Structures are given as C-alpha cells and as structure tokens.
XYZ file of C-alpha atoms in Angstrom:
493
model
C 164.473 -73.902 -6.956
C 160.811 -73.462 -7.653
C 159.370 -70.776 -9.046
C 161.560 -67.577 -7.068
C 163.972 -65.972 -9.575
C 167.804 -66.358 -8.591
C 170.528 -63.946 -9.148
C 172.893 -65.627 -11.556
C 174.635 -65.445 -14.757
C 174.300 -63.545 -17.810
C 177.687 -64.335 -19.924
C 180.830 -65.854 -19.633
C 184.129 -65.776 -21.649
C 187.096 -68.038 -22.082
C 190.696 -67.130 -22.413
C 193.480 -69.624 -23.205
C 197.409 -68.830 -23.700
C 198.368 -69.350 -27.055
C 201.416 -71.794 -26.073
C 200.137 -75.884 -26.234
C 201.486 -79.014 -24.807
C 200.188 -81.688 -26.767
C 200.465 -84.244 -23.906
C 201.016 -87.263 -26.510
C 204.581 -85.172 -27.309
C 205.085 -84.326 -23.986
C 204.588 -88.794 -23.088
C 207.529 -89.177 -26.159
C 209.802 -86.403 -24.568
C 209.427 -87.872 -21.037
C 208.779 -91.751 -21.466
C 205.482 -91.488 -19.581
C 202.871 -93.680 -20.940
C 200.553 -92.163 -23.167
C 197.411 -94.074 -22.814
C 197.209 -94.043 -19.282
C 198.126 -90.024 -19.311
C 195.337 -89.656 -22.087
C 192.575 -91.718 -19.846
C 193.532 -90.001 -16.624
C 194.387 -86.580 -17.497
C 193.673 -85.192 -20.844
C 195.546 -84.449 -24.137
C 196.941 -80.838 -23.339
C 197.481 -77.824 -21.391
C 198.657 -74.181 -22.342
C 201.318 -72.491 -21.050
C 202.289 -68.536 -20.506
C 204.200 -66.409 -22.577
C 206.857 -64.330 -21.370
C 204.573 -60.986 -21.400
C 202.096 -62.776 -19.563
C 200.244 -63.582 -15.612
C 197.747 -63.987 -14.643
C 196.760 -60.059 -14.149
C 197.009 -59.952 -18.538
C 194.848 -63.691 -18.796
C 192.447 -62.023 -16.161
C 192.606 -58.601 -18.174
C 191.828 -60.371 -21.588
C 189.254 -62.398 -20.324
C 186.787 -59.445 -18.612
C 187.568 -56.966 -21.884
C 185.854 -60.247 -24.161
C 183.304 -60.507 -21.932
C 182.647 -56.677 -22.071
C 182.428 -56.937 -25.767
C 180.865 -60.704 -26.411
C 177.908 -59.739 -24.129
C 177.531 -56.369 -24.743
C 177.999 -54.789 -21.254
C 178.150 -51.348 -20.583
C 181.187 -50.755 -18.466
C 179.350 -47.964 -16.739
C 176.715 -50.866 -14.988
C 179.331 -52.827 -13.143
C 179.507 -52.219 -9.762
C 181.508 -54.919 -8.876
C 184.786 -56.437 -10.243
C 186.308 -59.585 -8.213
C 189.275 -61.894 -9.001
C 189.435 -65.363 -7.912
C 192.555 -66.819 -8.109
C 195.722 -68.387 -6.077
C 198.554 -67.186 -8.765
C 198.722 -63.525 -8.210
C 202.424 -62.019 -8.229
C 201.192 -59.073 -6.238
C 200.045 -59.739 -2.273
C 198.800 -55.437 -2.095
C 196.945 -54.850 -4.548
C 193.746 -57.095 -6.186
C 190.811 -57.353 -8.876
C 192.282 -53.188 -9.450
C 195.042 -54.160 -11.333
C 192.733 -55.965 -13.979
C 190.575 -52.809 -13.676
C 193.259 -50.475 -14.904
C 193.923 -53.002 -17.900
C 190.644 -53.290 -18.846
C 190.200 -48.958 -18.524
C 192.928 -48.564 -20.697
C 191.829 -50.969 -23.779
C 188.380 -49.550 -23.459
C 189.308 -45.845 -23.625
C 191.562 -47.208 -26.572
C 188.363 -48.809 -27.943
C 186.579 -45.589 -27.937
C 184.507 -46.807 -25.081
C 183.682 -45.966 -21.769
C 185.787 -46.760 -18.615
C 184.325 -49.043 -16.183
C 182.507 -47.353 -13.379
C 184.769 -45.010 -10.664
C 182.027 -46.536 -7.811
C 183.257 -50.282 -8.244
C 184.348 -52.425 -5.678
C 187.829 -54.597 -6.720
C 188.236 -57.784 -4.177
C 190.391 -60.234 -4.965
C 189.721 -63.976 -3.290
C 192.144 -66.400 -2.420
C 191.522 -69.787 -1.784
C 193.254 -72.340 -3.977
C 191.011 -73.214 -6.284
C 187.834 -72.290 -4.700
C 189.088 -68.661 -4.978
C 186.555 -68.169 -8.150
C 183.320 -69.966 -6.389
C 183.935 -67.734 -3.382
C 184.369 -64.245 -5.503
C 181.145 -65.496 -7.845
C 179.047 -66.100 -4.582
C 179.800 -62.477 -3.230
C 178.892 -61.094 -7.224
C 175.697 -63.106 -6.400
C 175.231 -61.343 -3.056
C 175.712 -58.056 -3.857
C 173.360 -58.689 -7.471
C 170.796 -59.953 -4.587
C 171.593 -57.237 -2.172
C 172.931 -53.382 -2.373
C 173.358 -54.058 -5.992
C 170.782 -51.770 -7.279
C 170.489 -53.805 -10.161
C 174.143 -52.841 -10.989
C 176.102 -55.786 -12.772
C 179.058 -57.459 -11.118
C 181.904 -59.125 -13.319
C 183.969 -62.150 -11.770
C 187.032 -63.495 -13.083
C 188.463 -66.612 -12.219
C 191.936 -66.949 -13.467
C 195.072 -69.502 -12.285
C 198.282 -70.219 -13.348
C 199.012 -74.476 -12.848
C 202.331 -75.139 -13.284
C 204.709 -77.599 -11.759
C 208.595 -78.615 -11.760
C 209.358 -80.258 -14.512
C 210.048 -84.033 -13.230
C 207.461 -84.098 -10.968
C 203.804 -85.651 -10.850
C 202.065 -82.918 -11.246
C 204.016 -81.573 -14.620
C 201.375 -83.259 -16.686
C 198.319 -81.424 -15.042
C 199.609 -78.003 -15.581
C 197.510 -75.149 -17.682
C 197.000 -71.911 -17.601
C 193.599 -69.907 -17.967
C 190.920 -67.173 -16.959
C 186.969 -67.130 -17.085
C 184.857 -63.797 -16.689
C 181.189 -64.437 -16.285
C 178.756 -61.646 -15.440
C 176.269 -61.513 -13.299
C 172.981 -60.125 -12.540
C 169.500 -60.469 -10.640
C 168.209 -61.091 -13.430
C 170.298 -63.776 -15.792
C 169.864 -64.510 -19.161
C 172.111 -67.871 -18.720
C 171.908 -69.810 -15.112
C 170.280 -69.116 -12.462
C 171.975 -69.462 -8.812
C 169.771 -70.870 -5.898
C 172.460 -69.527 -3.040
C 170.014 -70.506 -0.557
C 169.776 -74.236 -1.353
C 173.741 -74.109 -1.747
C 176.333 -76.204 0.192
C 179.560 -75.399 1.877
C 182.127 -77.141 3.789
C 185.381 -76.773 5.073
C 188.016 -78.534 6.996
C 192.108 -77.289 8.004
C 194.390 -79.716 6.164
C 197.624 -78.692 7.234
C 200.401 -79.666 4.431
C 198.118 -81.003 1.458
C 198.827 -78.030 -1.454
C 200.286 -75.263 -0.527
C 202.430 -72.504 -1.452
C 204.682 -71.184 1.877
C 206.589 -67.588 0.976
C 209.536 -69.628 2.881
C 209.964 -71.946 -0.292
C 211.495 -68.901 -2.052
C 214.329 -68.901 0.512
C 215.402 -72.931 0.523
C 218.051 -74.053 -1.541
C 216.858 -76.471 -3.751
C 213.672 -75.272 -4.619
C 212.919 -74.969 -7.705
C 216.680 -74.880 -8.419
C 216.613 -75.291 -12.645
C 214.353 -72.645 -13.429
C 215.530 -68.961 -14.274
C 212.005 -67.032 -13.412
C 210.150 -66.342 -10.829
C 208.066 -69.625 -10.300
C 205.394 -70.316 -7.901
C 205.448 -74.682 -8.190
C 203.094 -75.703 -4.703
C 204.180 -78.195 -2.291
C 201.729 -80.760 -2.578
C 201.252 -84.655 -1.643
C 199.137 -86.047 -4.246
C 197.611 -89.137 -2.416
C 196.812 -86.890 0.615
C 195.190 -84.159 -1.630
C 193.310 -87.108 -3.387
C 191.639 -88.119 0.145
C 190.924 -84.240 1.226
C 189.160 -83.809 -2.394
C 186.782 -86.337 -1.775
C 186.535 -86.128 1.862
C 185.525 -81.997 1.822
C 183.164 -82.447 -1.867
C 181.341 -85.307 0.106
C 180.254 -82.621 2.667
C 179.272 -80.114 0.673
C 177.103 -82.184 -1.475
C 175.930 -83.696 1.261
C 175.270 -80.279 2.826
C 173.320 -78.522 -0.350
C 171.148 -81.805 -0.308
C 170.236 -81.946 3.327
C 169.161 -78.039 2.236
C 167.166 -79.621 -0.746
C 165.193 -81.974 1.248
C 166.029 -84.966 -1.227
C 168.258 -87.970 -0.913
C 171.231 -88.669 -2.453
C 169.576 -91.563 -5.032
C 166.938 -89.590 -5.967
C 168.589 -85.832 -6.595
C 171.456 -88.028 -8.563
C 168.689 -89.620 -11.018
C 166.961 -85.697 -11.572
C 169.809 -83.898 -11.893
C 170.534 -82.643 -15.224
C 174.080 -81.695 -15.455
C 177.246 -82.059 -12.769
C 180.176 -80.022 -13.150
C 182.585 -80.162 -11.137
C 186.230 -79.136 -10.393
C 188.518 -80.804 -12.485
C 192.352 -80.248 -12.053
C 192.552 -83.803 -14.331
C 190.014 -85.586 -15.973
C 189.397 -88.762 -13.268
C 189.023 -86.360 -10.301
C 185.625 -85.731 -10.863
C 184.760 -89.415 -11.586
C 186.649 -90.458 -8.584
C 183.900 -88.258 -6.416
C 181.579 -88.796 -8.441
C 181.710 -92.845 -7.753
C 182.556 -91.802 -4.402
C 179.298 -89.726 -3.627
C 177.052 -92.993 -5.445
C 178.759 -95.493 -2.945
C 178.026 -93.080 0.349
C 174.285 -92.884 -1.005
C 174.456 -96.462 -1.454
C 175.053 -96.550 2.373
C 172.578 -93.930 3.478
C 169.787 -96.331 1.902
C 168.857 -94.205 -0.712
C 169.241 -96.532 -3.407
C 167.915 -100.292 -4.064
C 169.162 -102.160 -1.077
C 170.070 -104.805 -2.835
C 172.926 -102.642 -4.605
C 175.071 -101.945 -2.072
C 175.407 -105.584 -0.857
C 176.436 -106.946 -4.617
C 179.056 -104.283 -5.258
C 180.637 -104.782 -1.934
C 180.845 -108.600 -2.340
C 182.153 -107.976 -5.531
C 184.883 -105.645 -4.451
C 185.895 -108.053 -1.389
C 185.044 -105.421 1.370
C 182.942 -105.304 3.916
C 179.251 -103.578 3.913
C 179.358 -102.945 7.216
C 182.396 -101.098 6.829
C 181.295 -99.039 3.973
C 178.096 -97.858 6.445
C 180.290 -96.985 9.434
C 182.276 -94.935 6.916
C 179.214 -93.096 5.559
C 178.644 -92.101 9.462
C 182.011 -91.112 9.999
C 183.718 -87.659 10.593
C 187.546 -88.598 9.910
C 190.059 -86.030 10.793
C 192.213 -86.291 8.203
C 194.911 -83.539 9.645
C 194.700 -85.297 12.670
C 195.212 -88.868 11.422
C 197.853 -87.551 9.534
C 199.802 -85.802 12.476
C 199.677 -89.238 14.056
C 200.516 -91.601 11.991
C 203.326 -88.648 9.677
C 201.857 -90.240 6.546
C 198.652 -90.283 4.806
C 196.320 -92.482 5.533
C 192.876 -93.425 3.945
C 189.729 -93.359 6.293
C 187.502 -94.179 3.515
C 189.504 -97.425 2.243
C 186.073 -99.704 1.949
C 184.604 -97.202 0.231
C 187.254 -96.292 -2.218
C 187.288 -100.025 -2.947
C 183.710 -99.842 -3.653
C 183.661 -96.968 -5.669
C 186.609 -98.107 -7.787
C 184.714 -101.327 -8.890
C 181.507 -99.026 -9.765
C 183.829 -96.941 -11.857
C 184.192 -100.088 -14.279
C 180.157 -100.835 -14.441
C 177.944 -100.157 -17.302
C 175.329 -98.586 -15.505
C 177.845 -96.047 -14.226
C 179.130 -95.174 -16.810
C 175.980 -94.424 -18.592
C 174.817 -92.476 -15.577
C 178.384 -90.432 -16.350
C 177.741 -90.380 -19.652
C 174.291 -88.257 -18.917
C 174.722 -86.373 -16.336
C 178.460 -85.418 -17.043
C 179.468 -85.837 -20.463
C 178.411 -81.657 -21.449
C 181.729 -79.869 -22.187
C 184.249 -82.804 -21.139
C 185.836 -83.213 -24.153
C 186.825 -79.260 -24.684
C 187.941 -80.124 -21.172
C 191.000 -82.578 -22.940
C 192.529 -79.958 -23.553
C 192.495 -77.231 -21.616
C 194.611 -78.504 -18.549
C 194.275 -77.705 -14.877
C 193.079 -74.052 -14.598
C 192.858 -74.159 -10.570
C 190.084 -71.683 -9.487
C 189.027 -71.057 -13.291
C 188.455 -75.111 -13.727
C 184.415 -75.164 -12.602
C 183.600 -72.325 -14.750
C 185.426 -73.282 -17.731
C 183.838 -76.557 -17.768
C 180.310 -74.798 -17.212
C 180.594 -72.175 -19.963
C 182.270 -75.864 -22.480
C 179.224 -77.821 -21.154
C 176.667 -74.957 -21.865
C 177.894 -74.386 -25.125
C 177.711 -77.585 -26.222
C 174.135 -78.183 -24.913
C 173.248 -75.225 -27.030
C 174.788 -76.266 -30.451
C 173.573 -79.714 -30.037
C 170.226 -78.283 -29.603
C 169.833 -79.884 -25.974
C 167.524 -78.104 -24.063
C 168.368 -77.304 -20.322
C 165.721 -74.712 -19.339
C 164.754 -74.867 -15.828
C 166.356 -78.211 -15.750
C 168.240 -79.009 -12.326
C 172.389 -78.621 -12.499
C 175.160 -78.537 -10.129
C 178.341 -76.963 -9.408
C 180.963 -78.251 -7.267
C 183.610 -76.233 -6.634
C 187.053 -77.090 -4.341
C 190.114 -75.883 -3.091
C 192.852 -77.624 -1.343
C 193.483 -76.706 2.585
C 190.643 -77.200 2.466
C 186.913 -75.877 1.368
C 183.961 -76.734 -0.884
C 180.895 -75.688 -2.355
C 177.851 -77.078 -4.195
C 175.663 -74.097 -5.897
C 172.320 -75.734 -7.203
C 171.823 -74.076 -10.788
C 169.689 -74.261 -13.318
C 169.479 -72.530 -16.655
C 167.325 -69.348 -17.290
C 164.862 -69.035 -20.099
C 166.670 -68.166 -23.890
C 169.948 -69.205 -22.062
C 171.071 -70.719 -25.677
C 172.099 -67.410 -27.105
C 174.341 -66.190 -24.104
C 175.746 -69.770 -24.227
C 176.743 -69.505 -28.215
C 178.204 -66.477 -26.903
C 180.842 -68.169 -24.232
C 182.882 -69.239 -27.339
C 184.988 -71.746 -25.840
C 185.738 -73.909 -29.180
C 187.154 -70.067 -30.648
C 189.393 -69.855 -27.689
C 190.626 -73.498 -27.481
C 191.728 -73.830 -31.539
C 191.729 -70.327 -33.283
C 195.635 -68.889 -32.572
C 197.055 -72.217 -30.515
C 200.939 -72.766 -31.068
C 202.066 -76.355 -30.428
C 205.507 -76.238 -28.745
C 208.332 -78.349 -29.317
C 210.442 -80.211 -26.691
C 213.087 -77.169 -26.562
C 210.508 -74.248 -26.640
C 208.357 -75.943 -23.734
C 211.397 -76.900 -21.301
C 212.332 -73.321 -22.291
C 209.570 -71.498 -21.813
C 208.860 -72.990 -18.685
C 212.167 -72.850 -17.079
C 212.631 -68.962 -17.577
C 215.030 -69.479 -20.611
C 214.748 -67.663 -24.160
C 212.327 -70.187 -25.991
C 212.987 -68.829 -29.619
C 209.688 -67.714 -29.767
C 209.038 -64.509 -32.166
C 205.860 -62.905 -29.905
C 202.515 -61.726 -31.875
C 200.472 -59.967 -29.604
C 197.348 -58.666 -30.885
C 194.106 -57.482 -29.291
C 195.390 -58.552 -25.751
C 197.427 -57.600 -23.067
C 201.208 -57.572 -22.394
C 203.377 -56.889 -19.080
C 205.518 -54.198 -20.936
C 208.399 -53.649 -18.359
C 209.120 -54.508 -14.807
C 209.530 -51.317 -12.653
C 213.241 -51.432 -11.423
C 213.254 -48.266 -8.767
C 214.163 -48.141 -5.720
C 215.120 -44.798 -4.153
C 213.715 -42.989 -0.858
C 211.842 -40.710 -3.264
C 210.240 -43.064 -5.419
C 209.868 -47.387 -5.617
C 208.573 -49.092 -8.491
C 210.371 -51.879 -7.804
C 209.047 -55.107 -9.171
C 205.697 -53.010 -10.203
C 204.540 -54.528 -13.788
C 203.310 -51.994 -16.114
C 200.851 -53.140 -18.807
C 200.145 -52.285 -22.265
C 197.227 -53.155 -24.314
C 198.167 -54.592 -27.729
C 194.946 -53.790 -30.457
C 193.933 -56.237 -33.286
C 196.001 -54.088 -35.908
C-alpha cells in the first residue's frame, strides 16, 4: 500500500441470536457423524427467534456499534445493508434506520442524520463486500469527511434433511468507516474483482413460493435456496481464483511471494474447509505459474497420481462452468488435476503450518458462529482482529487480505492492512461478549420447532434489542399495511 493513507475502518460490532445449535446434539438427533461435521464445519450455529429478521439483527448490530465506538449519529452520511435475506423487496438499509432512530431518541441521543443515503446491496453473500466498498468510496469521495456505517447481516437456514441444515446461522456485522481509520486500512485501488453468470448454483427464485412441495413441513415464511453443493463448490473456487489473481496482477507480485508476506487471510467462510479448500487451491495454481520452487510442483503431482502438465494447462484455462454445465446437465469439474493436487497439499506439514500463520486469527470464534452469508468475511475479520489484539500480536502496517464471495457468481480481494493504535478499536469489536454472554442451547424439540414455524416453548427475554412487534394485517383501498412489520425497541430494564 505504501505510504498513501486508505479510507477504511474505524469499528466493527458483532451480533449473534441468542438461540444455539450445538452441532455435537444436533449429530445425536440426526445420526450424522460428529467428527467429520466438527472437522468440516464447526461446532454451532444460532438460530432466530420468533420476533426476529434480519431488519432487528441488522438494527442491533449498527445501535452497538453507535455506542461501542462512540459515533455521533449526526456524522453518518451513509447507512448501507448488505445482505440476501431481506423480507422486504421496496424498501432497504431505511428500515434499519428507523430502528436505530427510535432506540437512540429512547437513549436520549440524537437521531442519525436526515441527509443519509440508505442502499441496500444484494448479492448473495458478497452483498456486504459490495455495500463496504461503496462506504469506502463515498469516505474517499463526496464524503466530506462524513462517516458511513455498513451492515452486513444474513439469515442461513436450510430444510431440515438436507445438506446444507448443518451450515445454517444467523448474524449481522456493522463496521464504520472513515478516511481516516483507526482499525484497517482499505487499498481499493490494489483490490480485485471478478465475476462470472452461473446459472442454477444458489439461488432463491420468487417461483419456489408457488410449487408444491417446497418447503412443505414448515409453518413460516421460509426462504431455504436451491442450491447444488458440488457445483457451488467448483464456482467458489473457480471465481476466488480470479479475483486473487486479479488484486495480485494489480500488486505487481507473484502468487509465491505475496503468499509468504502476507500477514493475515480471511476469507468467506460459509463452513470451516471452504476457505482451506481455496486456499490449497490458490498454492497449487501458483505452483503452476512458476512462482514457487520448481521442484514442488513436480513432487506433489507425482504424489497425487496426476499429471503436471495437466495441472499447467489448467492454470491457463478459462472454463465456462455455466456452459459446461448446460452441456453435459450435470456438474462437471474443469479443475480435476488440480483439485487432486490441492487435496494431497491439504494433508502436508508445511501447509498446514503456512495455515496455521497466515489463517489461524479468529478461526476458532469462527466454530461457532455458523454460516452468516454476506456477514461471514467481516465476522471473521473483527474474531481475527480481536484476537491479534489480546494476544498482544502486532499487525500494524502489516499486509492482510479479504476475500469476499457470493454465489451466481462474484468475488473480491480488498488488500488491507491495519492502521496505527488499531488494538483499541479491535478490543472494542467484542466478538467473545457476543458469542457466550446470553446464548441458549436448544433442545431437539425447541430447534425442529423453532425452525419449522411451530410454538418452540420458548418464554422470550428481550432486552436492549429489537423486536418485530406485529405484522400489519390491512388491506383496504384507503389504507395497506399488509405484511408491513412494525418494530419496537426493547431497553436493558
């Protein structure tokens, strides 16, 4: 980044649903095998209350970050929502506005500003990299030094049943930026996107609502994707390759050498291996580009009984995945060699120790917290930072990278690094508060309850946070609330 300051981050703040899935009841209830669940996905998620969406988890998330960072409502210029889970397509980041008003008023503080722009962005779970790159634009732009709040918040939930029930979670992160941060710094300019149409890999089609069959056991609304896991698997990889790829050809470094610098990797993480899986992935495709010992690439191949050759062509390729799958109606892997490859590295000591370095910050908070979709990167940033700065590790000016994704299918990779006296805005993030203080472990009956739209037996406790208090029911030529939430904010006491 040299020596230009970056727009970036000043704060950010975790918040969790109190209702837990310990996923080692979850293997007993199910039969699912609870080592391999543990090594490949976590050991929990949360799940919503009934006065909960993700409007409240948004809500709660920006009034602790008002507070925890001491922000005066009447700097923010802009307020953006990232997410993929909202229940209302008019309306965006204005609901969370009028939440957040009404608890500060009730707070004896001020509202936020009337000039404030609301966006909300959609784009699976890149929805939250996308909103925080515009709050970095407009700090670097017609901000006029006005702060800009971004809140990445997703609901993750699946039918129960399916493949996907074990990565569900539920979760929102507001982080606040400014052209001048007191936590990480964001070099937009060195940053890399990429994007590619993936037809039917996760998606959520309004027509689902009207097919019998669809989520045909549970009572509520529910918003379960249609996704095909081994396709989704190849697209993630596939689309974080190129955007890596692309922020590095931007940083005028190869692949082995910005690896071996780099400080810290986050990355999207709907389960723990996905971000080990690219990981391994990007090592074995800078293997290929001859940016690491040549002998290297030769050995791991001959070990994993696949061609070299292969492995290089791959590195040069430009698979269309969409298209490949149109043709052959199933998916189909155009990176097989390499997978092979990367899979072997995976078991390696020397990978794992370069794992254990460069992306061991925040992963175990990260056990159990569950797939938060757009809010994953962030939460896994503000765990990671947190933990650097109780353990005393210090990242100033030290390279980092985030790698954001969402299915259909885009990427990002924002180079950051953290700004100086970032440790006290990082003690600030609280993410160990909002992972254990409050957490309810459900049993069998509450969960399948709770999550199929049935009464769960569950006495609610609201207290400093917000609640959907009724659901408008109007619907007259005069006046329509129909469907309309209406929110109330719940104080400490």
């Amino acid at each position: 980044m040299g020596t230009e300051r970056h727009p970036g981050l000043s704060g950010m703040s975790l918040f969790l649903p109190k209702y837990r899935v310990r996923l080692e009841d979850w293997c007993g209830w199910t039969g699912n095998d609870w080592n391999k669940i543990q090594a490949v996905v976590g050991r929990s998620f949360r799940i919503l209350g009934p006065q909960q969406n993700v409007y409240t988890m948004a809500a709660n998330a920006v009034l602790k970050l008002i507070r925890d960072h001491d922000v005066d409502p009447t700097r923010v210029g802009s307020l953006a929502l990232g997410t993929e889970s909202s229940t209302d397509n008019a309306a965006g980041a204005v609901i969370v506005r009028g939440m957040v008003d009404m608890a500060l008023e009730r707070l004896g503080m001020p509202r936020l500003s009337r000039s404030l722009e609301v966006p909300e962005f959609k784009h699976a779970c890149l929805g939250g990299v996308y909103a925080l790159k515009n709050a970095l634009r407009f700090a670097r732009t017609d901000g006029k030094d006005r702060q800009a709040i971004v809140v990445a918040a997703d609901v993750a939930e699946y039918e129960r049943g399916t493949t996907g029930e074990p990565t569900q979670g539920a979760g929102a992160v507001a982080m606040l930026v400014e052209p001048k941060p007191k936590l990480l710094e964001v070099d937009l300019d060195g940053s890399g996107s990429a994007s590619a149409y993936r037809g039917p890999d996760f998606r959520k089609p309004f027509a689902r609502h009207f097919v019998d069959g669809y989520a045909s056991a549970t009572e509520r609304i529910a918003d379960f994707p249609i996704f095909s896991g081994k396709y989704s698997t190849f697209a993630y990889v596939d689309e974080v390759v190129q955007a890596v790829e692309d922020m590095l050809s931007h940083q005028s470094v190869t692949a082995g050498k910005y690896y071996r610098s780099v400080r810290a990797l986050f990355f999207h993480r709907p389960y723990k291996m996905m971000p080990v899986q690219a990981m391994s992935f990007l090592y074995v495709r800078g293997l290929a580009r001859g940016d690491h010992h040549p002998d290297e690439l030769q050995q791991l191949c001959e070990e994993a009984g696949v061609s070299m050759d292969e492995v290089v062509a791959e590195a040069r390729s430009t698979p269309d995945l969409y298209g490949e799958l149109l043709a052959a109606g199933e998916p189909k892997n155009p990176y097989a060699a390499t997978a092979a490859a990367a899979s072997l590295l995976r078991k390696k000591p020397a990978f794992r120790e370069l794992l254990d370095q460069k992306m061991s910050l925040g992963t175990d908070a990260l056990m159990d917290m569950g797939n938060l979709y757009s809010a994953a990167l962030p939460a896994w940033m503000a765990a990671g930072l947190e933990e650097a700065a109780e353990q005393r590790i210090d990242l100033t000016g030290e390279p980092m990278v985030a790698i954001g994704y969402g299915s259909g299918d885009a990427s990002e990779a924002l180079p950051i690094r953290a700004a100086e006296g970032w440790q006290e805005a990082a003690r600030r993030t609280q993410t160990q508060a909002a992972l254990h203080e409050g957490a309810v472990d459900l049993s069998q009956a509450q969960y399948e309850a709770l999550h199929d739209g049935k009464d769960p037996g569950l006495a609610p406790d609201p207290k400093d946070e917000f609640v959907i208090a009724r659901v408008g029911q109007q619907y007259d030529p005069g006046f329509q609330d129909l469907g309309v939430e209406y929110y109330e904010y719940v104080p400490a006491s």
